[in-house]
Amino acid sequence: MDIEVLLCLAHNGTHKVFRGLSSGYLVSPRGEGNTFEKMWRPLDYPKTIAQMASYKFLVSPRLGPYTQLVNYLRPACYRGLFETHITVKTDLQKDPHQIQKFKDLCTNIQVKPVLIELPNGVNPTQMMTASYSTGPIDEVLPGAYKLSQYFIKHDFDIQRTKIEAMCSTEGVPVTDQEALLLPHTNYFEFHIKVGLNPDQLAHMEQISSLCHEHNAHLSKNSFKVMLSGVEERFITLRIYKKGKANALEAFNRCVSAIQQKGYKILTTQREYSVFDSNVQLDSGWIEQTT
């Protein structure tokens, strides 16, 4: 059966209606939530909305209308190149084949699988996708939702849906004043990939101390294997409430310090997070007030 959801925005004597259609089944109550959520199982999904409570916004009949509303009210129209990350819940004790299943699903839709290992934090292991798309944000965001829904349909629990714009993307705030007008959950994120030789790996406290001086944070991609005893590490710098000009200054200072200490920089990445459904996923590694 189908359910149509209508959302009406009234302002200054005018109104605008946003519509969404959801197909699914009425089933016996499952999970915790209101009656509808416990009894509505969306088409092609293995669970009711109530059983997918932590990410129910991705499967709710309200998703379409509310996405249209957000795009209508959005204060900035981002347009350019974006990177999307879909993070899934990892429980290898429950399912030791989970990693291979995730890799196979990523191969099927031609996205890159990534397994991030953090030195600390509430969620030290984060398995996610990495993929790129171009266009305006109101086209990119629904694509990210569909990517999340793909993994839900294959029985993965979604922990985060995240979209990052490249720093050159139209709409990225340049000044601090512009940044403060945007959602407080937006932030600049810079990645510095370094190659560490065996001696540097044996003295990780040195690069850890360097990162601490610049409010940066270490991580690694466990899916990436290098030869000759060299290992990659990511140095991440996350900056809130700043425009591009000041954020890039902090990034450049960090890059210079890394080079001066003799570390080999392989690549750098400069991004601005325009949508992060669960910034608290990084608690204990990077805090939102950073």
PDB file of C-alpha atoms in Angstrom, residues 79-83 132-137 139-140:
ATOM      1  CA  ARG A  79      27.240  23.864  -5.849  1.00  0.00           C
ATOM      2  CA  GLY A  80      30.346  21.973  -6.930  1.00  0.00           C
ATOM      3  CA  LEU A  81      32.180  18.786  -5.944  1.00  0.00           C
ATOM      4  CA  PHE A  82      31.090  16.822  -2.859  1.00  0.00           C
ATOM      5  CA  GLU A  83      32.326  13.758  -1.000  1.00  0.00           C
ATOM      6  CA  TYR A 132      32.144  11.790  -5.061  1.00  0.00           C
ATOM      7  CA  SER A 133      29.362  13.620  -6.865  1.00  0.00           C
ATOM      8  CA  THR A 134      28.869  17.004  -8.484  1.00  0.00           C
ATOM      9  CA  GLY A 135      25.968  19.418  -8.698  1.00  0.00           C
ATOM     10  CA  PRO A 136      23.873  21.547  -6.357  1.00  0.00           C
ATOM     11  CA  ILE A 137      23.376  20.298  -2.800  1.00  0.00           C
ATOM     12  CA  GLU A 139      20.566  17.001  -5.812  1.00  0.00           C
ATOM     13  CA  VAL A 140      23.507  15.608  -3.846  1.00  0.00           C
TER      14      VAL A 140
END
